[in-house]
Coordinates of C-alpha atoms and ligand atoms in Angstrom, one line a residue:
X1 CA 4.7 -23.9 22.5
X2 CA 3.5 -24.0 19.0
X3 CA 5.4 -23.3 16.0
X4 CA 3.6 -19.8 15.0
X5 CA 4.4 -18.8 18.8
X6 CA 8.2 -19.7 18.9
X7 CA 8.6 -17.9 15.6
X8 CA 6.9 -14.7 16.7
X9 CA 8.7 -15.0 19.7
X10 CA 12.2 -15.7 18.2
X11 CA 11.6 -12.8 15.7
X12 CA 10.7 -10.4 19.4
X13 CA 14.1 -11.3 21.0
X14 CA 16.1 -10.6 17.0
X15 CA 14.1 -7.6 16.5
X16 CA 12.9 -6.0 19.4
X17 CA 13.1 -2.4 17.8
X18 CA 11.1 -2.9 14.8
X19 CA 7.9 -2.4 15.9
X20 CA 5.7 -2.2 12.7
X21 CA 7.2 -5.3 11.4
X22 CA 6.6 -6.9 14.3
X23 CA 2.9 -5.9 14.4
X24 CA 2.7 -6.6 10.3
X25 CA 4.2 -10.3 11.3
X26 CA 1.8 -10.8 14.6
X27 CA -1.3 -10.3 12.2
X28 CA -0.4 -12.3 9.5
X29 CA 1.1 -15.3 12.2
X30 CA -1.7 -15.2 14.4
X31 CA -4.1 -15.6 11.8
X32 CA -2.1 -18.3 10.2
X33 CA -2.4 -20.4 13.0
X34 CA -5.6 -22.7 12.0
X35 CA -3.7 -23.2 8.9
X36 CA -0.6 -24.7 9.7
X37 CA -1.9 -26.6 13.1
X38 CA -3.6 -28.7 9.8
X39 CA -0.2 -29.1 7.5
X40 CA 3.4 -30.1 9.7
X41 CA 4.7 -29.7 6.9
X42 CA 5.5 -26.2 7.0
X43 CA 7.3 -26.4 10.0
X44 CA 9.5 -29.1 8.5
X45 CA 10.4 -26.6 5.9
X46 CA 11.3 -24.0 7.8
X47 CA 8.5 -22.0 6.1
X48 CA 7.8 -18.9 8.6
X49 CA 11.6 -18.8 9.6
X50 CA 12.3 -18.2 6.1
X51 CA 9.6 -15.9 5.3
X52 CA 10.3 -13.5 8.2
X53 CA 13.8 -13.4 6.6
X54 CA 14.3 -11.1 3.6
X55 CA 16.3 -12.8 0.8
X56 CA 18.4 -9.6 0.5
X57 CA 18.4 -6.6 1.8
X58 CA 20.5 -3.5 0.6
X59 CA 21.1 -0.3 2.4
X60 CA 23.0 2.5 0.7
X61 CA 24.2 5.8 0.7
X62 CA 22.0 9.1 -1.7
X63 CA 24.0 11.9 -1.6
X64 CA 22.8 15.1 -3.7
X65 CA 23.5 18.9 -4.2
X66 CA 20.8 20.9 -2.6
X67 CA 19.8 24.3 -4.4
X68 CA 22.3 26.4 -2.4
X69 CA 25.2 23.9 -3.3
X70 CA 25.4 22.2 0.4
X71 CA 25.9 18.2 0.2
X72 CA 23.0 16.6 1.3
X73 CA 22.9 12.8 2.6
X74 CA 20.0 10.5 2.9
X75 CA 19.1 6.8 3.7
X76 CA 18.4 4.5 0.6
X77 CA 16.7 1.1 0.8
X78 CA 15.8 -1.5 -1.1
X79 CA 14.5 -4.9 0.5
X80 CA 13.8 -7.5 -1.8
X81 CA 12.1 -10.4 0.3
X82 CA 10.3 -13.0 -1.3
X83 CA 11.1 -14.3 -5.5
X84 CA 9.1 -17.7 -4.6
X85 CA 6.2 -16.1 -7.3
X86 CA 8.0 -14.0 -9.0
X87 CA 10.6 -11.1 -9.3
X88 CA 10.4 -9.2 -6.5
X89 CA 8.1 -6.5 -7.1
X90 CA 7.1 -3.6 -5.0
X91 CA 7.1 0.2 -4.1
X92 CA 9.7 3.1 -3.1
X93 CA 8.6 5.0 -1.1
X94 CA 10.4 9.2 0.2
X95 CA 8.8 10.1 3.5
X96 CA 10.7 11.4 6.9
X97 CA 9.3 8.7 8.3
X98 CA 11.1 5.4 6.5
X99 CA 13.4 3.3 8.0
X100 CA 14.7 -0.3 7.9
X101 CA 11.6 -1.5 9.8
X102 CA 8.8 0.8 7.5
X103 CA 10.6 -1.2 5.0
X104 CA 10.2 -4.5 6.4
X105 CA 6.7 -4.4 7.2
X106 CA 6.0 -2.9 3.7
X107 CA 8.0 -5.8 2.0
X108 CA 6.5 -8.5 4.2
X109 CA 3.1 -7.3 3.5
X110 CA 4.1 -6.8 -0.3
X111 CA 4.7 -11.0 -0.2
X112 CA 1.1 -12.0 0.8
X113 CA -0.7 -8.9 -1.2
X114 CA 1.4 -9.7 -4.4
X115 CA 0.5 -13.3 -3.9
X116 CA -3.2 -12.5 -3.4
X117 CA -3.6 -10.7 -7.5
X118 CA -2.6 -14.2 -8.9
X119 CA 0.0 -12.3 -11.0
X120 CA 3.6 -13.8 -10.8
X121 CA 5.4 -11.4 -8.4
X122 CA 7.5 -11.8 -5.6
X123 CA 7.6 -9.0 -2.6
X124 CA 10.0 -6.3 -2.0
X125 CA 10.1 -2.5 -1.2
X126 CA 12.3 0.1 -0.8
X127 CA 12.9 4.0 -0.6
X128 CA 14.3 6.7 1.4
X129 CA 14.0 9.1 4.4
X130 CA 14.5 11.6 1.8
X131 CA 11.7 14.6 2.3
X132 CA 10.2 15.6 -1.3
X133 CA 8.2 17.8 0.7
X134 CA 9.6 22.0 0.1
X135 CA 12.1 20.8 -2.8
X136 CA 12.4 22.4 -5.9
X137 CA 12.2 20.3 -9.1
X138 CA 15.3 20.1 -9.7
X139 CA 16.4 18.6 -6.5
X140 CA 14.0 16.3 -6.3
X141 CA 15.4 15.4 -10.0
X142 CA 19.4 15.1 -8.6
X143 CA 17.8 13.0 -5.7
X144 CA 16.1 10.7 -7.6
X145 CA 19.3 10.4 -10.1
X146 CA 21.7 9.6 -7.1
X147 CA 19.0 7.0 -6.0
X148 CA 19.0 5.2 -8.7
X149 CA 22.9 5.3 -9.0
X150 CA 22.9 2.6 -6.9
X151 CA 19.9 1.3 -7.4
X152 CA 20.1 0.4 -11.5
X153 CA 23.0 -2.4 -10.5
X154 CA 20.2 -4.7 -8.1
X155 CA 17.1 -4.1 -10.3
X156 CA 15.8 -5.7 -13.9
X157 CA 12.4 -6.5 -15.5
X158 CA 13.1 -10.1 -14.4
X159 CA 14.8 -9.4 -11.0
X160 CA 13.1 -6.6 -9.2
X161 CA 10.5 -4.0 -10.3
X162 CA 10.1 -1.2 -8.2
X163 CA 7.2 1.4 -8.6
X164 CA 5.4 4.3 -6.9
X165 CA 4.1 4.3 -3.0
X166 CA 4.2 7.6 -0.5
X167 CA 6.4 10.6 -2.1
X168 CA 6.9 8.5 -5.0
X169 CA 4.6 9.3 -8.3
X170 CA 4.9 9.5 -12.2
X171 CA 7.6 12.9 -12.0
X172 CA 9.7 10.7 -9.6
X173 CA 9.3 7.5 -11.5
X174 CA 10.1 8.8 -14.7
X175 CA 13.4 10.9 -13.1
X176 CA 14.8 7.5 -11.7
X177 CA 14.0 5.8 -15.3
X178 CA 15.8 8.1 -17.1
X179 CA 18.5 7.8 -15.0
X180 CA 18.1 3.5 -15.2
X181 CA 18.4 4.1 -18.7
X182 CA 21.2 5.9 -19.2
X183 CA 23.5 4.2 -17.1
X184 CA 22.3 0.6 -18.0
X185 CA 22.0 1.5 -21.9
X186 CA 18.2 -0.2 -21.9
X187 CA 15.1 0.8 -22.4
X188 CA 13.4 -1.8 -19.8
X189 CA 10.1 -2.1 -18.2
X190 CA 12.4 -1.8 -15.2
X191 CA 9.8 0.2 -12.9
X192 CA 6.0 0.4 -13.5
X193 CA 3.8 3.9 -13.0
X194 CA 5.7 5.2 -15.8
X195 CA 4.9 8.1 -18.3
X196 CA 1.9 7.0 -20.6
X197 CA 3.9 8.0 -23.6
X198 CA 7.0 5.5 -22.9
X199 CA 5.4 2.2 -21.2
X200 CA 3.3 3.4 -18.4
X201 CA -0.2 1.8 -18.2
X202 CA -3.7 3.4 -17.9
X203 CA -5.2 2.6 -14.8
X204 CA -2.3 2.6 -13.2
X205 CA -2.5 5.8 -11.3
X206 CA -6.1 5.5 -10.3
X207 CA -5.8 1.8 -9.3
X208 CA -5.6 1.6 -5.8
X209 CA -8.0 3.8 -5.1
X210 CA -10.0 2.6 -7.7
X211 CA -9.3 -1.4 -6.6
X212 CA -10.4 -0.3 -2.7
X213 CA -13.7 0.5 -3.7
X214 CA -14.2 -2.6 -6.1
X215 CA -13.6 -4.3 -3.2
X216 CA -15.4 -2.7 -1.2
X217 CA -18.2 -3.0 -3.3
X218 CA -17.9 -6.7 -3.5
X219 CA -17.8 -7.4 0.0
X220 CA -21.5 -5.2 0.3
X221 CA -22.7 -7.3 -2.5
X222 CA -22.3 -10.1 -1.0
X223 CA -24.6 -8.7 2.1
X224 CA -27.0 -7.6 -0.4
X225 CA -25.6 -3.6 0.3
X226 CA -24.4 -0.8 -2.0
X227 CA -22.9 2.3 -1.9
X228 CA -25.2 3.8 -3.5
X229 CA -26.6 7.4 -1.9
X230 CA -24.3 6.6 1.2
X231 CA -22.1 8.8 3.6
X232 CA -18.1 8.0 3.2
X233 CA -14.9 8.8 5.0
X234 CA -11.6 8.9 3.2
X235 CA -8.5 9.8 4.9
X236 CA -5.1 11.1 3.1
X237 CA -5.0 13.1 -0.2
X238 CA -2.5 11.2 -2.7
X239 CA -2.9 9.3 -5.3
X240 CA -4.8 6.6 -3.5
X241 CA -7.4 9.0 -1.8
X242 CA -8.0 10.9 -4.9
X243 CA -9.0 7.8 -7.0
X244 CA -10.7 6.3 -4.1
X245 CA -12.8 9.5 -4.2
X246 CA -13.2 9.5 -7.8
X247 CA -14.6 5.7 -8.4
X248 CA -16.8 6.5 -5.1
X249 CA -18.9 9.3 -6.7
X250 CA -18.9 7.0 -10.0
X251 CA -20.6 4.3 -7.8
X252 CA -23.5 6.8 -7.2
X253 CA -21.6 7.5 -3.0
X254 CA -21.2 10.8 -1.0
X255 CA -17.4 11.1 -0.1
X256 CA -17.1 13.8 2.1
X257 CA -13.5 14.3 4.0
X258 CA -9.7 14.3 3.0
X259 CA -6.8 15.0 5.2
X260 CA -3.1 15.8 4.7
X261 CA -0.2 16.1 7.3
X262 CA -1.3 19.5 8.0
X263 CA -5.0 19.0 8.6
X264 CA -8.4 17.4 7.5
X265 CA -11.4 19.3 5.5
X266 CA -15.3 18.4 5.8
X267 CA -17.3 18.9 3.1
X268 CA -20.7 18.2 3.9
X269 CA -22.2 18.8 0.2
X270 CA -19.5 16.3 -0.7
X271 CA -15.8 16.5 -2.0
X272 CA -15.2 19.1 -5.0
X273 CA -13.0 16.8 -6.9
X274 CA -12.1 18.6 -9.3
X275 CA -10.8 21.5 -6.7
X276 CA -9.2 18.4 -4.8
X277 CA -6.9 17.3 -7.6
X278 CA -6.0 21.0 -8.3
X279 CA -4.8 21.5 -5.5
X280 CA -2.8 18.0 -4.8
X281 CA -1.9 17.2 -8.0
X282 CA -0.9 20.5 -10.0
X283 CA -0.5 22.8 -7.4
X284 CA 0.8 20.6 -4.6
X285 CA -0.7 22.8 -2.0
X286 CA -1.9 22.1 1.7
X287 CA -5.9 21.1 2.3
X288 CA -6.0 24.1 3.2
X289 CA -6.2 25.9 0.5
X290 CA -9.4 23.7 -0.2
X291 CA -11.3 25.0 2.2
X292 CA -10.5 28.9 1.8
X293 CA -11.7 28.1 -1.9
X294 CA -14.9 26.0 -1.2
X295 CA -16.8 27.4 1.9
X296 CA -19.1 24.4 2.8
X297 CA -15.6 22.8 4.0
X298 CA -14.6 22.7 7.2
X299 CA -10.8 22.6 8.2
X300 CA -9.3 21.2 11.2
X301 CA -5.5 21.6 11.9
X302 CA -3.7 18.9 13.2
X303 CA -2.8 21.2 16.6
X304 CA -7.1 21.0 17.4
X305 CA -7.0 17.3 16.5
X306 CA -8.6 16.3 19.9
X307 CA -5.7 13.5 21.5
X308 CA -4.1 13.8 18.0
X309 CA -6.6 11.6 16.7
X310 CA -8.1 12.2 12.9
X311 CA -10.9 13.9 13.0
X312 CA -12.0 12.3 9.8
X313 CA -13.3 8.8 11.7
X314 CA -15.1 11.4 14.0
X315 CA -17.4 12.1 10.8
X316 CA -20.7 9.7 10.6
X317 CA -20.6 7.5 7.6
X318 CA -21.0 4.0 6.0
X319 CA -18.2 3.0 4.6
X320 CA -14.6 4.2 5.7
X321 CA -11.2 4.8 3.7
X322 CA -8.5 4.9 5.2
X323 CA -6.1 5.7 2.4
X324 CA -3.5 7.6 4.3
X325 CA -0.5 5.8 6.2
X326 CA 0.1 3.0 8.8
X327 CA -1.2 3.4 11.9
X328 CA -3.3 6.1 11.3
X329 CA -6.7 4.9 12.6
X330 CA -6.6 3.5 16.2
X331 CA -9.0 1.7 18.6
X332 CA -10.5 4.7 19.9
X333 CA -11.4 5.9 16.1
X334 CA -12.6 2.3 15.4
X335 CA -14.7 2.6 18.3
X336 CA -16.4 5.7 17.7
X337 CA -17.0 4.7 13.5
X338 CA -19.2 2.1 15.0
X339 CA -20.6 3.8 17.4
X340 CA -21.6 6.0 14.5
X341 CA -22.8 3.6 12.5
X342 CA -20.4 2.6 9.9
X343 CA -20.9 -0.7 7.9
X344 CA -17.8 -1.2 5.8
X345 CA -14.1 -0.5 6.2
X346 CA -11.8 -0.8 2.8
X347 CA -8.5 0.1 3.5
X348 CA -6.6 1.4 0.9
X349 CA -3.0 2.9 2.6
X350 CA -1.1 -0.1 3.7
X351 CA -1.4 -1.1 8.2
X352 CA -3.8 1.6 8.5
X353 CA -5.3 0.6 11.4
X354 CA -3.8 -0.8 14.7
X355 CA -3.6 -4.2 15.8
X356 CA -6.5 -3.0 18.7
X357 CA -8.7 -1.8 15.9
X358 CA -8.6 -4.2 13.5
X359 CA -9.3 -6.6 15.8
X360 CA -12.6 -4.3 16.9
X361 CA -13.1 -4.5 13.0
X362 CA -13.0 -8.2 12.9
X363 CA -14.9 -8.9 15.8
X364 CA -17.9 -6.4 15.0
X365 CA -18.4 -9.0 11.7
X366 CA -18.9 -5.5 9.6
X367 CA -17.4 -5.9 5.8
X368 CA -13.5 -5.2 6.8
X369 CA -11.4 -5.4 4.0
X370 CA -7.6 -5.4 4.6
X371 CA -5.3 -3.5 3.1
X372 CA -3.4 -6.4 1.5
X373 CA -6.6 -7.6 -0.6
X374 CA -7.8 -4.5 -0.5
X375 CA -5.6 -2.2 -1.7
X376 CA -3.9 -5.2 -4.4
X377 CA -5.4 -3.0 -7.4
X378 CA -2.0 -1.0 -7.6
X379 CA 0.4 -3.4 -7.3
X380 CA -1.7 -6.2 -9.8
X381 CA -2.1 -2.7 -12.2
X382 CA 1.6 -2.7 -12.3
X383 CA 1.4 -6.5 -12.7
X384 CA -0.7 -5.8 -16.3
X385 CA 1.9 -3.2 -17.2
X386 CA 4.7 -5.8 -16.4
X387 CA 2.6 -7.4 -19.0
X388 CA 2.0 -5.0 -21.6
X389 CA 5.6 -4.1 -22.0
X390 CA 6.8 -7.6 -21.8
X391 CA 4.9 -8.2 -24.7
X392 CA 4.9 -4.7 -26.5
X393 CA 1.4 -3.7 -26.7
X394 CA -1.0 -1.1 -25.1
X395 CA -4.1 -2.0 -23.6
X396 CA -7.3 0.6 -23.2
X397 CA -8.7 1.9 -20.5
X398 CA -11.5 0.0 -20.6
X399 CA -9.8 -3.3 -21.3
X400 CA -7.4 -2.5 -17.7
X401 CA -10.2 -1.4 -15.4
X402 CA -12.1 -4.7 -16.3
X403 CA -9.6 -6.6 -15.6
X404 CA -8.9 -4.1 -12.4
X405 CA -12.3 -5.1 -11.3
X406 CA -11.8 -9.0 -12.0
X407 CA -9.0 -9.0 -10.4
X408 CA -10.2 -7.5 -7.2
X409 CA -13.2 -9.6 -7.1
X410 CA -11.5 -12.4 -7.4
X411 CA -9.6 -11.3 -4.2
X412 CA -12.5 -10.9 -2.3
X413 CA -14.1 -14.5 -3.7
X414 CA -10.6 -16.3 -3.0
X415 CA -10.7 -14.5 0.8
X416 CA -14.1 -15.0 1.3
X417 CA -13.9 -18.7 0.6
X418 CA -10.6 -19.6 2.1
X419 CA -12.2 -17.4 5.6
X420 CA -15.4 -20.1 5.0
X421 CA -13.2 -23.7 5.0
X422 CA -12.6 -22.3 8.8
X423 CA -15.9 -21.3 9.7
X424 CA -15.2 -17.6 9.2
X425 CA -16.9 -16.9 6.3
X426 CA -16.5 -13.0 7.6
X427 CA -13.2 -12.9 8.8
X428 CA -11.0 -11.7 5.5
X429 CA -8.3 -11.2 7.6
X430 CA -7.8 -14.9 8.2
X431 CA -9.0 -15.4 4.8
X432 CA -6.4 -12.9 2.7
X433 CA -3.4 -13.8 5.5
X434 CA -4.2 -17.7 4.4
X435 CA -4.8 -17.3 0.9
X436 CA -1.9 -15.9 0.1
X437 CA 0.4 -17.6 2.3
X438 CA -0.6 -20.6 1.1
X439 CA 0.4 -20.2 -2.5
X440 CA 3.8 -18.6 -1.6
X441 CA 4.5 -21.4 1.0
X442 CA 4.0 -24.4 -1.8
X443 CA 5.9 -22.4 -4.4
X444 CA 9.0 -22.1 -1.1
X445 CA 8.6 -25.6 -0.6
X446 CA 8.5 -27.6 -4.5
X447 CA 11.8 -24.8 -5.6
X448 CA 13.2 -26.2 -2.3
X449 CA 15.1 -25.2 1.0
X450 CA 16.2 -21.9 -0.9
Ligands
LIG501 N1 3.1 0.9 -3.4 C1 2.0 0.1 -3.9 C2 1.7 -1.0 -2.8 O1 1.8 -0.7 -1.7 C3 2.2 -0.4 -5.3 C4 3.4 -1.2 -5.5 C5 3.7 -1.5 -7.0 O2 2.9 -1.1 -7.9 O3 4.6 -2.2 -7.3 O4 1.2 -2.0 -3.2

């Protein structure tokens, strides 16, 4: 048996519960495969056995005092996996949904992707099963407090830098820094997506959606395509979706649907964006709301999704977004966006589609951008904030998106290339997985068996 196999199946028998990590680790392995049948020397290091092993992993307990004085419990994490590049570095993330193994795959992905912006950080990730979802301010504020309670004593501007991811934006960033400070006595750039007015960087909110469709843009460029005048799909309605939405009209494109847990709206005369962030981002309200307000949108509950499946990838376009959550577009959607046409896929949530459909999406040759290369803009934005407070100054706008947009090329160039040496010049999967494994495996083997 070879020595991907063995390790894939040693980490089935350990593990056989975590089933996103494992499907995180059988993409990244399988595609790995070319590259270390040509160097033993991985294998004499022990390289995957220590990769698929997180260098430290803390669970703890977040109580808090709901509204009507009941003690509430939830489940904290932080998973700090790889320093070979850097301090680990990575996002929290407060959904129902998160558990040891949402963690795990997260912070395994976070390795590679971090690896791939050519900034020094390691990979990590963390958060809690914690629900922001119907909680007043202040009990998102006593949450976020008795997170970081715990949290302050593991983290540090060299050691680990957590940020924003699902549930987790500036009003949550900047409760759990204020709480950092006051019980650590320093004002450090401890966390990145903070408040513009006390170290946060521009760009930093907009970049992943933002970085997705840089990349995406690259990827048509290199076809001779654009995105100009052209049909586009984007799933989810955070941060990432928003920005994804905005830089997509800026690029001259027709986005036309959003979703939310609740639902997904169709806007054939294309997304009001303006409408869209009112209602996310100040009012906080369901897509629904959207379409009562606009009346070219169409809304589809989640109960009429037919088979469950998002009816967003039932929607004809040429480029899709999945900027949601893992998982969220399977083989059957991947199926029917080619059947409808669709030429580009840049995915800016993180494991968005299933191992079935991104295989589909390999094996069709259309441009298929993963998430880690694709979706890198956040985390290398937090990367230049790392940077700006480490040395005390504030960079424009201008001066972050350009090098946003460098950096995200270069991600697509360095895949592109690294996909080519194996006669796959189309493949980015291969190409991202070996790129950045390949820098984080050198770095594991010169600071030695660690
Ligand atoms: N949560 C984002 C990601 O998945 C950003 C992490 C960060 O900025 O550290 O990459």
């Amino acid at each position: 048996m070879g020595y991907v196999q063995r390790v894939i199946e040693e980490c089935e028998a350990k593990f056989p519960h975590q089933v996103y990590f494992l499907q995180a680790l059988k993409e990244i392995f399988e595609s790995l495969k070319p590259e270390i049948d040509r160097n033993p020397s991985y294998e004499k290091n022990a390289i995957l056995e220590r990769l698929v092993v997180p260098e430290r992993s803390i669970a703890f307990r977040v109580p808090w005092i709901d509204d009507e004085g009941r003690a509430r419990v939830n489940q904290g994490y932080r998973i700090e996996f790889n320093s070979a590049l850097g301090p680990y570095k990575g996002g929290l993330r407060f959904h129902p949904s998160v558990n040891e193994d949402v963690i795990k795959f997260l912070g395994f992905e976070q390795i590679l992707k971090n690896s791939l912006t050519t900034l020094n950080m390691g990979g990590g990730k963390g958060g809690s099963d914690f629900d922001p979802k119907g909680k007043s301010e202040n009990e998102i504020m006593r949450f976020c407090q008795s997170f970081m309670s715990e949290l302050y004593r593991h983290i540090g501007d060299r050691t680990d830098v957590p940020a924003g991811d699902i549930g987790v934006g500036g009003r949550e960033v900047g409760y759990m820094f204020g709480q950092y400070k006051r019980l650590s006595n320093r004002f450090d750039g401890v966390l990145t997506g903070k408040g513009l007015k006390w170290g946060g960087s521009l760009v930093r909110k907009e970049a992943t959606g933002y970085g997705s469709v840089y990349f995406a843009q690259a990827m048509l460029e290199a076809r001779g395509e654009s995105l100009e005048g052209k049909i586009c799909c984007v799933s989810g309605s955070g941060n990432v979706a928003i920005y994804t939405i905005e830089k997509l009209y800026a690029l001259g494109a027709k986005p036309v649907t959003a979703s939310d847990s609740r639902g997904m709206i169709y806007d054939a005369e294309g997304i009001d964006l303006a409408l869209l962030k009112e209602i996310k981002e100040n009012r906080r309200e369901s897509l629904q709301a959207y379409a009562q307000e606009k009346k070219s949108a169409i809304y589809t509950p989640v109960s009429e999704y037919p088979q469950g499946r998002n009816q967003v990838w039932s929607i004809p376009c040429f480029a899709a977004f999945p900027s949601a959550t893992q998982n969220e577009l399977n083989l059957a959607d991947a199926q029917e966006l080619l059947k409808n046409g669709c030429q580009c896929v840049s995915e800016g949530a993180n494991m968005p589609c299933t191992l079935e459909a991104t295989n589909l999406f390999v094996d069709s040759k259309i441009c298929y951008g993963p998430a880690k290369a694709a979706n890198a803009g956040g985390v290398a934005t937090s990367g230049l904030e790392m940077a700006q407070n480490a040395s005390m100054s504030i960079w424009s706008f201008e001066e972050v998106d350009a090098k946003l947009l460098k950096i995200m090329r270069g991600i697509f160039a360095h895949a592109q290339e690294t996909a080519k040496e194996f006669g796959q010049e189309q493949n980015l999967v291969l190409g991202a997985n070996i790129a950045g494994f390949r820098k984080v495996a050198m770095a594991m083997i010169e600071q030695g068996v660690v």
